[in-house]
PDB file of C-alpha atoms in Angstrom:
ATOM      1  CA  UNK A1056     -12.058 -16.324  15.500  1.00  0.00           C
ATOM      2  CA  UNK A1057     -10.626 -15.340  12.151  1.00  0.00           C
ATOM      3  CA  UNK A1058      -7.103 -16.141  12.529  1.00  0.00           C
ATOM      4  CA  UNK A1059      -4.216 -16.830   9.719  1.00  0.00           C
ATOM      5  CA  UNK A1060      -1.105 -18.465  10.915  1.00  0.00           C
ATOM      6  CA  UNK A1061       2.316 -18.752   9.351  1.00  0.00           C
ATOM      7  CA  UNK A1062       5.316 -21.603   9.573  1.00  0.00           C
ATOM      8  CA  UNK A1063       7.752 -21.037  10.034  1.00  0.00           C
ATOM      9  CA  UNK A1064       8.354 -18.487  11.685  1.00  0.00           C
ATOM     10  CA  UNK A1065      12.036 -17.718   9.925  1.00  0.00           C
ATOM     11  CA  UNK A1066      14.003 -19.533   7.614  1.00  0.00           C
ATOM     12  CA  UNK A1067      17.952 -19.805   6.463  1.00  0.00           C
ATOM     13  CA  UNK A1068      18.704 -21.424   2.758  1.00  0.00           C
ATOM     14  CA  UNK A1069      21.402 -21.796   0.755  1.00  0.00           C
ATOM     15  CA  UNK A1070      21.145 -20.072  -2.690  1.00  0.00           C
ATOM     16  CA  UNK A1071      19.989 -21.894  -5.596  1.00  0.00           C
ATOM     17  CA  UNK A1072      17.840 -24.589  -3.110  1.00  0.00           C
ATOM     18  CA  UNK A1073      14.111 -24.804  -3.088  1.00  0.00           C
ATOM     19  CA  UNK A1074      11.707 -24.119   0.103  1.00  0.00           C
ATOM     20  CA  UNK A1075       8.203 -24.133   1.190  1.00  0.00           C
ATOM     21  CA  UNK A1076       6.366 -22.040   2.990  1.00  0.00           C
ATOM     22  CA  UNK A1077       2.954 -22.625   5.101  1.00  0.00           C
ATOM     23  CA  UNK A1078      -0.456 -20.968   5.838  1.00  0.00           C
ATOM     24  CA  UNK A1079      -3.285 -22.433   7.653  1.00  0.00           C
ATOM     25  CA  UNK A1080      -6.232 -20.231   8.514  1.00  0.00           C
ATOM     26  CA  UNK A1081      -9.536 -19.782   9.796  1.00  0.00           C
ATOM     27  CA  UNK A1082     -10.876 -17.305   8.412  1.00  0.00           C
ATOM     28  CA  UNK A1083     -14.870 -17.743   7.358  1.00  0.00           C
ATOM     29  CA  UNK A1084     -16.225 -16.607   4.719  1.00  0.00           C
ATOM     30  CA  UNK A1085     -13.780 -17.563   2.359  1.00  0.00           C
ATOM     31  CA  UNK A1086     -12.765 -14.671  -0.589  1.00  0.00           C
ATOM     32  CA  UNK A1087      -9.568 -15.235  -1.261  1.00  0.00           C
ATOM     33  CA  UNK A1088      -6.146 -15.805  -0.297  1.00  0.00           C
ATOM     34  CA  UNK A1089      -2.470 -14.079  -1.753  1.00  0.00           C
ATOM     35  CA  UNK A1090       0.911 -14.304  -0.993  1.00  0.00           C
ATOM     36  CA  UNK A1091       3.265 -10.963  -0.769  1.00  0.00           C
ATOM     37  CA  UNK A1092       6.482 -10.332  -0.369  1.00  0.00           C
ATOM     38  CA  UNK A1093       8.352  -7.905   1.764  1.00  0.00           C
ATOM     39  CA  UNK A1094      11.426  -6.651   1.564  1.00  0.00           C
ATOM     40  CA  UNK A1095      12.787  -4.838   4.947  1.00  0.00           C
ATOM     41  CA  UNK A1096      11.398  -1.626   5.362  1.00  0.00           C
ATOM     42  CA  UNK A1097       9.044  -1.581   1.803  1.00  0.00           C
ATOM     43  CA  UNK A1098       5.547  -2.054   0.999  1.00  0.00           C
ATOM     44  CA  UNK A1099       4.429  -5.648   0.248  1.00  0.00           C
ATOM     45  CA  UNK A1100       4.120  -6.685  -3.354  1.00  0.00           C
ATOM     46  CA  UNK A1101       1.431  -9.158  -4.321  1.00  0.00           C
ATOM     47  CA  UNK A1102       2.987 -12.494  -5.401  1.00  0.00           C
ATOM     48  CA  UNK A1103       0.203 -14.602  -6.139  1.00  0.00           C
ATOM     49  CA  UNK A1104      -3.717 -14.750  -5.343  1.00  0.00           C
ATOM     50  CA  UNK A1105      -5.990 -17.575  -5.545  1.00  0.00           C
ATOM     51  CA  UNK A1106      -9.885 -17.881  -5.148  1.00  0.00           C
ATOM     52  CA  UNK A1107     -11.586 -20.706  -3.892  1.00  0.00           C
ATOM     53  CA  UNK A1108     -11.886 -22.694  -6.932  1.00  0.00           C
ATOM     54  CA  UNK A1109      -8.234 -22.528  -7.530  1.00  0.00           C
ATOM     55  CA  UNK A1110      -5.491 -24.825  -6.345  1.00  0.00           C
ATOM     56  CA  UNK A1111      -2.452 -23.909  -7.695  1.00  0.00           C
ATOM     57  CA  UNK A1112      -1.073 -20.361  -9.292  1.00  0.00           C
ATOM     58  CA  UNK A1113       2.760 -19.634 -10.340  1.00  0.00           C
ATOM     59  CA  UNK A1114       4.471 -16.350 -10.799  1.00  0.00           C
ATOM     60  CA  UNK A1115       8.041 -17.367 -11.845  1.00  0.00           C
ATOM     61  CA  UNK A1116       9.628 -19.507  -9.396  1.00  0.00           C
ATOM     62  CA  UNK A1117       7.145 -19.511  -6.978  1.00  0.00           C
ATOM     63  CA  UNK A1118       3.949 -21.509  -6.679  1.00  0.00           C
ATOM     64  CA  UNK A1119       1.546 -21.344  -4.677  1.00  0.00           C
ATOM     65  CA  UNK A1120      -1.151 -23.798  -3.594  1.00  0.00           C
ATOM     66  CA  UNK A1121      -4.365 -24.005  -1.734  1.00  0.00           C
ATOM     67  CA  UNK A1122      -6.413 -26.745  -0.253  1.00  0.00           C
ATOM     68  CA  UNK A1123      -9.989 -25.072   0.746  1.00  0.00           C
ATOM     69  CA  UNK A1124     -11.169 -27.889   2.417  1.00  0.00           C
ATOM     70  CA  UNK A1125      -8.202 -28.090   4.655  1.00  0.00           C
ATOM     71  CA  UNK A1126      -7.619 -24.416   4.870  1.00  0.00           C
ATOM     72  CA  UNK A1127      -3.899 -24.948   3.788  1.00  0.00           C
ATOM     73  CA  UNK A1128      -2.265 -23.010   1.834  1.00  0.00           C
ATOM     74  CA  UNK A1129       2.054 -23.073   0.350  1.00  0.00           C
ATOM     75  CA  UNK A1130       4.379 -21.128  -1.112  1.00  0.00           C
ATOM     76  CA  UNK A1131       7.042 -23.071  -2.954  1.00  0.00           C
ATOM     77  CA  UNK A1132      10.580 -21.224  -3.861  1.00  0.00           C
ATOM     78  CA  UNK A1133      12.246 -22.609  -6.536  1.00  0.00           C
ATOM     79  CA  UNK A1134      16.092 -22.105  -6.978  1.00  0.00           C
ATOM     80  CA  UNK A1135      16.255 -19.709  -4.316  1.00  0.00           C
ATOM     81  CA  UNK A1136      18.274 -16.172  -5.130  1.00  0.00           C
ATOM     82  CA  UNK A1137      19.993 -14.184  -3.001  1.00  0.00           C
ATOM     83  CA  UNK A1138      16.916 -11.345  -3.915  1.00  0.00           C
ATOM     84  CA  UNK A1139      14.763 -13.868  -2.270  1.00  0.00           C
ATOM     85  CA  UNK A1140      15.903 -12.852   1.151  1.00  0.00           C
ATOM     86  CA  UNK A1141      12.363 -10.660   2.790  1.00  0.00           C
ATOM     87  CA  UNK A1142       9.013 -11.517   4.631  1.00  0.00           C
ATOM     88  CA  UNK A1143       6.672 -13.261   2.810  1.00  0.00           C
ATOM     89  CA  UNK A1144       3.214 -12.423   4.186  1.00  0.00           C
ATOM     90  CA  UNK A1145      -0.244 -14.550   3.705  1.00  0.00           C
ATOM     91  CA  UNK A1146      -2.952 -12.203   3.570  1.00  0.00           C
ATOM     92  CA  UNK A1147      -6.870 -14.065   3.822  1.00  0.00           C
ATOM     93  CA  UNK A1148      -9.584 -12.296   2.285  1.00  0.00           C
ATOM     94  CA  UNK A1149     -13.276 -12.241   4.019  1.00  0.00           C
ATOM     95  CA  UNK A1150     -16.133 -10.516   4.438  1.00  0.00           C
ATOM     96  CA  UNK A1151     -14.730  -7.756   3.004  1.00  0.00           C
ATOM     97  CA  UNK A1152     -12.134  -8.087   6.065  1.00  0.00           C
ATOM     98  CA  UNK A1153      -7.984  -8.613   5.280  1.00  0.00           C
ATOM     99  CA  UNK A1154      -6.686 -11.004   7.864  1.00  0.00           C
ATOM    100  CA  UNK A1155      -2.566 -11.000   7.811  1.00  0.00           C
ATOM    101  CA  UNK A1156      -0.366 -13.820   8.940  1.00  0.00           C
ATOM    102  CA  UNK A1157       2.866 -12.449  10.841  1.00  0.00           C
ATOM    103  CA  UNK A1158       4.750 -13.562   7.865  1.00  0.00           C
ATOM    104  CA  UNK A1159       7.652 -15.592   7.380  1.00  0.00           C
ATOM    105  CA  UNK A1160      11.115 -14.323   7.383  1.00  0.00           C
ATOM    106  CA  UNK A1161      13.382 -15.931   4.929  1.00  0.00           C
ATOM    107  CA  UNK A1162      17.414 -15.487   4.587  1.00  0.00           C
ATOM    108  CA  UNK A1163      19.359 -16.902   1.537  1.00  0.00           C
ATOM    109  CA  UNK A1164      22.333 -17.425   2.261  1.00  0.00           C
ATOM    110  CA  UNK A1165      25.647 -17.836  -0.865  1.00  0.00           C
TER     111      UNK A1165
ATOM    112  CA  UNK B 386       0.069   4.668 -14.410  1.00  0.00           C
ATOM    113  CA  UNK B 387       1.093   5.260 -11.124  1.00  0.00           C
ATOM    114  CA  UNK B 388       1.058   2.721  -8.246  1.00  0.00           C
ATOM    115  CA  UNK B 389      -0.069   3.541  -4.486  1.00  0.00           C
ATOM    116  CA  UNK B 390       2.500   6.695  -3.495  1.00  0.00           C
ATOM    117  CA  UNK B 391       2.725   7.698   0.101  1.00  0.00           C
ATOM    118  CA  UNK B 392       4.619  10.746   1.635  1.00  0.00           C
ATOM    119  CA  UNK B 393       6.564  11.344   3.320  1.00  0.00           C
ATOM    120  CA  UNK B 394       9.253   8.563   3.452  1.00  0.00           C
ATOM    121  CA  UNK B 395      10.159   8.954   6.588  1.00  0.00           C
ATOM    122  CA  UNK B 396       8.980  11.448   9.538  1.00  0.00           C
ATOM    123  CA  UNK B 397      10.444  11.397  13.184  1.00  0.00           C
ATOM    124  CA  UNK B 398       8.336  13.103  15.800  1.00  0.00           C
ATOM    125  CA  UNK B 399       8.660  13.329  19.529  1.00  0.00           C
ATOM    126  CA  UNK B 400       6.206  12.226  22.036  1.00  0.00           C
ATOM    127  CA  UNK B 401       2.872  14.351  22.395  1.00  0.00           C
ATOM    128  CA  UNK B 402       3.077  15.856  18.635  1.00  0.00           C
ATOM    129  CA  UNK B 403       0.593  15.122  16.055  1.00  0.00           C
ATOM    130  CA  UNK B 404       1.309  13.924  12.591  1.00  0.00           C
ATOM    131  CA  UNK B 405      -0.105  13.576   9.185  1.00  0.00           C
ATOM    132  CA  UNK B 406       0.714  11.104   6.296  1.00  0.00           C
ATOM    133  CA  UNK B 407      -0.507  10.919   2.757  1.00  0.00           C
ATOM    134  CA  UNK B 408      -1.358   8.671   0.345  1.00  0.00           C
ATOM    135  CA  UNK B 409      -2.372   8.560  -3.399  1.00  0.00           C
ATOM    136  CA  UNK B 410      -4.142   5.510  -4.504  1.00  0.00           C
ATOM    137  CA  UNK B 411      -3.639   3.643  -7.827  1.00  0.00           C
ATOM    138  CA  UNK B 412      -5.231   4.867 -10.887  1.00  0.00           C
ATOM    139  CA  UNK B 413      -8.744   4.141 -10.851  1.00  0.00           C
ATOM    140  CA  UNK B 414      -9.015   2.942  -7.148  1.00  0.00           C
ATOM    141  CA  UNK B 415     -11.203   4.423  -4.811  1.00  0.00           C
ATOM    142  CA  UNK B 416     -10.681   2.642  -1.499  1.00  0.00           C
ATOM    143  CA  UNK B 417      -8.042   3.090   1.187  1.00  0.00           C
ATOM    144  CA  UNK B 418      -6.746   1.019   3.841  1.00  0.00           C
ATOM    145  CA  UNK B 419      -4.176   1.960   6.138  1.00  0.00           C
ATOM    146  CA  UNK B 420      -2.093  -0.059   8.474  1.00  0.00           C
ATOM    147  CA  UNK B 421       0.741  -0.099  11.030  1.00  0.00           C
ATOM    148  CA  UNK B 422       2.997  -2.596  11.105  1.00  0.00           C
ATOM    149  CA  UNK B 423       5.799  -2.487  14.311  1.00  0.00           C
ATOM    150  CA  UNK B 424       9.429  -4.128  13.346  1.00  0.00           C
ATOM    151  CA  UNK B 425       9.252  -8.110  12.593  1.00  0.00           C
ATOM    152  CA  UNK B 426       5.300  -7.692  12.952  1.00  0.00           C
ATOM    153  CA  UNK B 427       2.484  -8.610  10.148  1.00  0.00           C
ATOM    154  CA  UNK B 428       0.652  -4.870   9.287  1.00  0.00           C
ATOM    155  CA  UNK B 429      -2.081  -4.581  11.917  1.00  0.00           C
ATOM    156  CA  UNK B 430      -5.850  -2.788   9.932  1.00  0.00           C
ATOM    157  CA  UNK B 431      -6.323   0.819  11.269  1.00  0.00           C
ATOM    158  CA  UNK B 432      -8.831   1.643   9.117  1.00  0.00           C
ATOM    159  CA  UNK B 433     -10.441   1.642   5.572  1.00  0.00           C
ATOM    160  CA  UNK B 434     -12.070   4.941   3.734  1.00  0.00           C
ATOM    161  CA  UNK B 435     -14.177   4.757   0.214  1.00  0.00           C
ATOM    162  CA  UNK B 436     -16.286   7.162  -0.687  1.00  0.00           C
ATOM    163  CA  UNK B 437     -15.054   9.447   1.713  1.00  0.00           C
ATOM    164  CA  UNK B 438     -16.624   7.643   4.801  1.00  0.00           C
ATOM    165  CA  UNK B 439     -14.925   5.490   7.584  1.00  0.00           C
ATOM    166  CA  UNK B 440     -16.218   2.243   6.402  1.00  0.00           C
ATOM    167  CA  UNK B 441     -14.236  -0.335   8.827  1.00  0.00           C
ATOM    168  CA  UNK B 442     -12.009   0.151  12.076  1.00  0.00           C
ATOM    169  CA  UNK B 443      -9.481  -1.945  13.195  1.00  0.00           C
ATOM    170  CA  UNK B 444      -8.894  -1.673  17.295  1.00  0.00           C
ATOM    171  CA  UNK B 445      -6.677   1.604  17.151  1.00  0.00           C
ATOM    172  CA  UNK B 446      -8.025   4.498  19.725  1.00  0.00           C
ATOM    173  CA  UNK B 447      -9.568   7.673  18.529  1.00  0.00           C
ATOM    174  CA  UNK B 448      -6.115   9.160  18.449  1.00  0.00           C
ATOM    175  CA  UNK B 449      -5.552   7.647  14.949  1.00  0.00           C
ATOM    176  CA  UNK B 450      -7.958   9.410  12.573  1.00  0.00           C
ATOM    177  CA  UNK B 451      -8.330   9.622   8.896  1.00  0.00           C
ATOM    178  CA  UNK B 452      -9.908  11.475   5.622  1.00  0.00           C
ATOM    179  CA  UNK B 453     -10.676  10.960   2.174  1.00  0.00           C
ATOM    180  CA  UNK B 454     -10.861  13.203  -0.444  1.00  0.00           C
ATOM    181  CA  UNK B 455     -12.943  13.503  -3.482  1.00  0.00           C
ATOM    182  CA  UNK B 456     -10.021  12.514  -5.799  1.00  0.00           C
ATOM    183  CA  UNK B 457     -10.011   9.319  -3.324  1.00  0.00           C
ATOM    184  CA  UNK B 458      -6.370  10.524  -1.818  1.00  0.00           C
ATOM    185  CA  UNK B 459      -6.621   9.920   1.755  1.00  0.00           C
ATOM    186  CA  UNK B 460      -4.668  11.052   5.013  1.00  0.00           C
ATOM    187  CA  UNK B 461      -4.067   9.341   8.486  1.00  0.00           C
ATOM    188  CA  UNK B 462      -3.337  11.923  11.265  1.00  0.00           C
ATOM    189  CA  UNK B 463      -2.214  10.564  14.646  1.00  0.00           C
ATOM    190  CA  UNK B 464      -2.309  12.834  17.510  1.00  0.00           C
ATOM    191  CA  UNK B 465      -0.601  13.280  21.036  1.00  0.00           C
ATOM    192  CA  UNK B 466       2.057  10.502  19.731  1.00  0.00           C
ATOM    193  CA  UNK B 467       3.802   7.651  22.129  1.00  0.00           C
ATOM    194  CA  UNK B 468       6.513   5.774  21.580  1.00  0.00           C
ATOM    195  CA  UNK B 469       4.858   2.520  20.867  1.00  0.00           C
ATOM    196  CA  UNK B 470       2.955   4.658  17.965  1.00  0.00           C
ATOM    197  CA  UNK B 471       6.896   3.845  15.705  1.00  0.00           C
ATOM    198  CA  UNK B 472       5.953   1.756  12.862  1.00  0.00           C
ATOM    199  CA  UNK B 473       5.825   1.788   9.676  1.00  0.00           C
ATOM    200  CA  UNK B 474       2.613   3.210   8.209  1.00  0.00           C
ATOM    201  CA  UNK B 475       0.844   1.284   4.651  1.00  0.00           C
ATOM    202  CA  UNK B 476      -1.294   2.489   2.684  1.00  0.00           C
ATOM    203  CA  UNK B 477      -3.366  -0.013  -0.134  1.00  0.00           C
ATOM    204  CA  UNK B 478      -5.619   0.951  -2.430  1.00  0.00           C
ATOM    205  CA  UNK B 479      -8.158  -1.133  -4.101  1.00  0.00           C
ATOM    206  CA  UNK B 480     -11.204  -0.784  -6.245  1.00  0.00           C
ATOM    207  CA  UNK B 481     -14.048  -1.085  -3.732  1.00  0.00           C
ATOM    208  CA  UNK B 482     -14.229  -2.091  -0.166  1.00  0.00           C
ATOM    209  CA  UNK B 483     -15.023  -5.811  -0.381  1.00  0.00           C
ATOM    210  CA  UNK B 484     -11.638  -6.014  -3.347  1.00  0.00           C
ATOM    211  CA  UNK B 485     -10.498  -8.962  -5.162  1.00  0.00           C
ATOM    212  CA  UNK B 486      -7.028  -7.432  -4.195  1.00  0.00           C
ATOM    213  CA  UNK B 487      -5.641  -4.580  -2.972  1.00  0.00           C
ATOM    214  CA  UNK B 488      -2.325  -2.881  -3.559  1.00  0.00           C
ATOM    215  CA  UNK B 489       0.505  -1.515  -1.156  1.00  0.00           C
ATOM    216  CA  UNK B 490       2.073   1.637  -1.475  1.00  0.00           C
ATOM    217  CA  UNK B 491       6.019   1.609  -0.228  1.00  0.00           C
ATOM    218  CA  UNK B 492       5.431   2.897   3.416  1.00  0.00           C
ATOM    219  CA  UNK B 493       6.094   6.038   6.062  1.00  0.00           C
ATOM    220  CA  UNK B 494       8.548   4.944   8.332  1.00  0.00           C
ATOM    221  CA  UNK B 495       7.510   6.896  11.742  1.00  0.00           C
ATOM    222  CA  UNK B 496      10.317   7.361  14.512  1.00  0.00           C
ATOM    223  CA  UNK B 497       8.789   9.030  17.545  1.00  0.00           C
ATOM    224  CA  UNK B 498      11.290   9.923  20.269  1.00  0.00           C
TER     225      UNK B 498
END
């Protein structure tokens, strides 16, 4: 079953710390797989997206990473702001399917 | 150029009514997806329309219908409404159905009461 699964489920940081957050799926065929970010209430906005071949991709202060082989994929916040504070969604591309984690909620905190 | 736009913002409808949201993809896109995501949820796939056709379903009942139009705009109408049917609707847009990505317009927040 194509499945994509998100840890953890929420998350409290103090501002100007780092954080990382997982993916792990099982979704078969492989397209591609991007990160959004939600804010409460909004569309998601696309982050970062990464094919196969790629293991790493940065958009500012986050980076995200992917291990195919293990199905693994992070996001990595760097010197968290206070703007920070939404869902961030994992969104697995397939067979011309979109499988969506449940996302993970993150607070920062002053 | 214009991202995804969806209308209205908000909408709140009581049980049994029928409703109808919009959406306007991003220049040069010609594929919509819709979705529904409930409060502290990930969006859940209702559907996906490109050229003008119902290509893919998600497992929503025939009470959630869509359209397409030949400027690729598309509309979701959902009819005899429950409670559980409160979400908040997304529309994406992408350039063909099988997309490298796929774009997210800001939402229809849906009360029904």
């Amino acid at each position: 079953k194509n499945q994509v699964e998100q840890s953890p489920q929420s998350l409290i940081i103090l501002e100007g710390k780092n954080c990382t957050l997982q993916c792990n799926y099982t979704v078969s065929p492989f397209s591609n797989l991007r990160w959004y970010k939600q804010d409460t209430g909004r569309g998601p906005v696309s982050l970062t997206i990464m094919t196969f071949s790629e293991n790493t991709k940065s958009n500012g202060r986050y980076t995200a990473t992917l291990d195919a082989d293990t199905k693994q994929s992070s996001l990595h916040i760097t010197a968290s702001q206070l703007s920070d504070s939404a869902s961030y969604i994992c969104v697995v591309s397939g067979g011309n399917q979109f499988y969506f984690g449940t996302g993970t909620s993150l607070t920062v905190i002053p | 150029d214009a991202g995804v736009t969806q209308s209205p913002t908000h909408l709140i409808k009581t049980r049994g009514q029928q409703v109808t949201l919009r959406c306007s993809p991003k220049s040069g896109h010609d594929t919509v997806s819709w979705y529904q995501q409930a409060l502290g949820q990930g969006p859940q796939f209702i559907f996906q329309y490109y050229e003008e056709e119902e290509r893919q379903r998600g497992n929503f009942p025939d009470r959630f219908s869509g359209h397409q139009f030949p400027n690729y705009s598309s509309e979701l109408n959902v009819n005899a409404l429950l409670l559980g049917d409160s979400a908040l609707y997304l529309c994406a847009s992408s350039l063909g159905p099988g997309a490298y990505e796929q774009y997210f317009g800001p939402g229809t927040r849906l009360t029904v009461t």
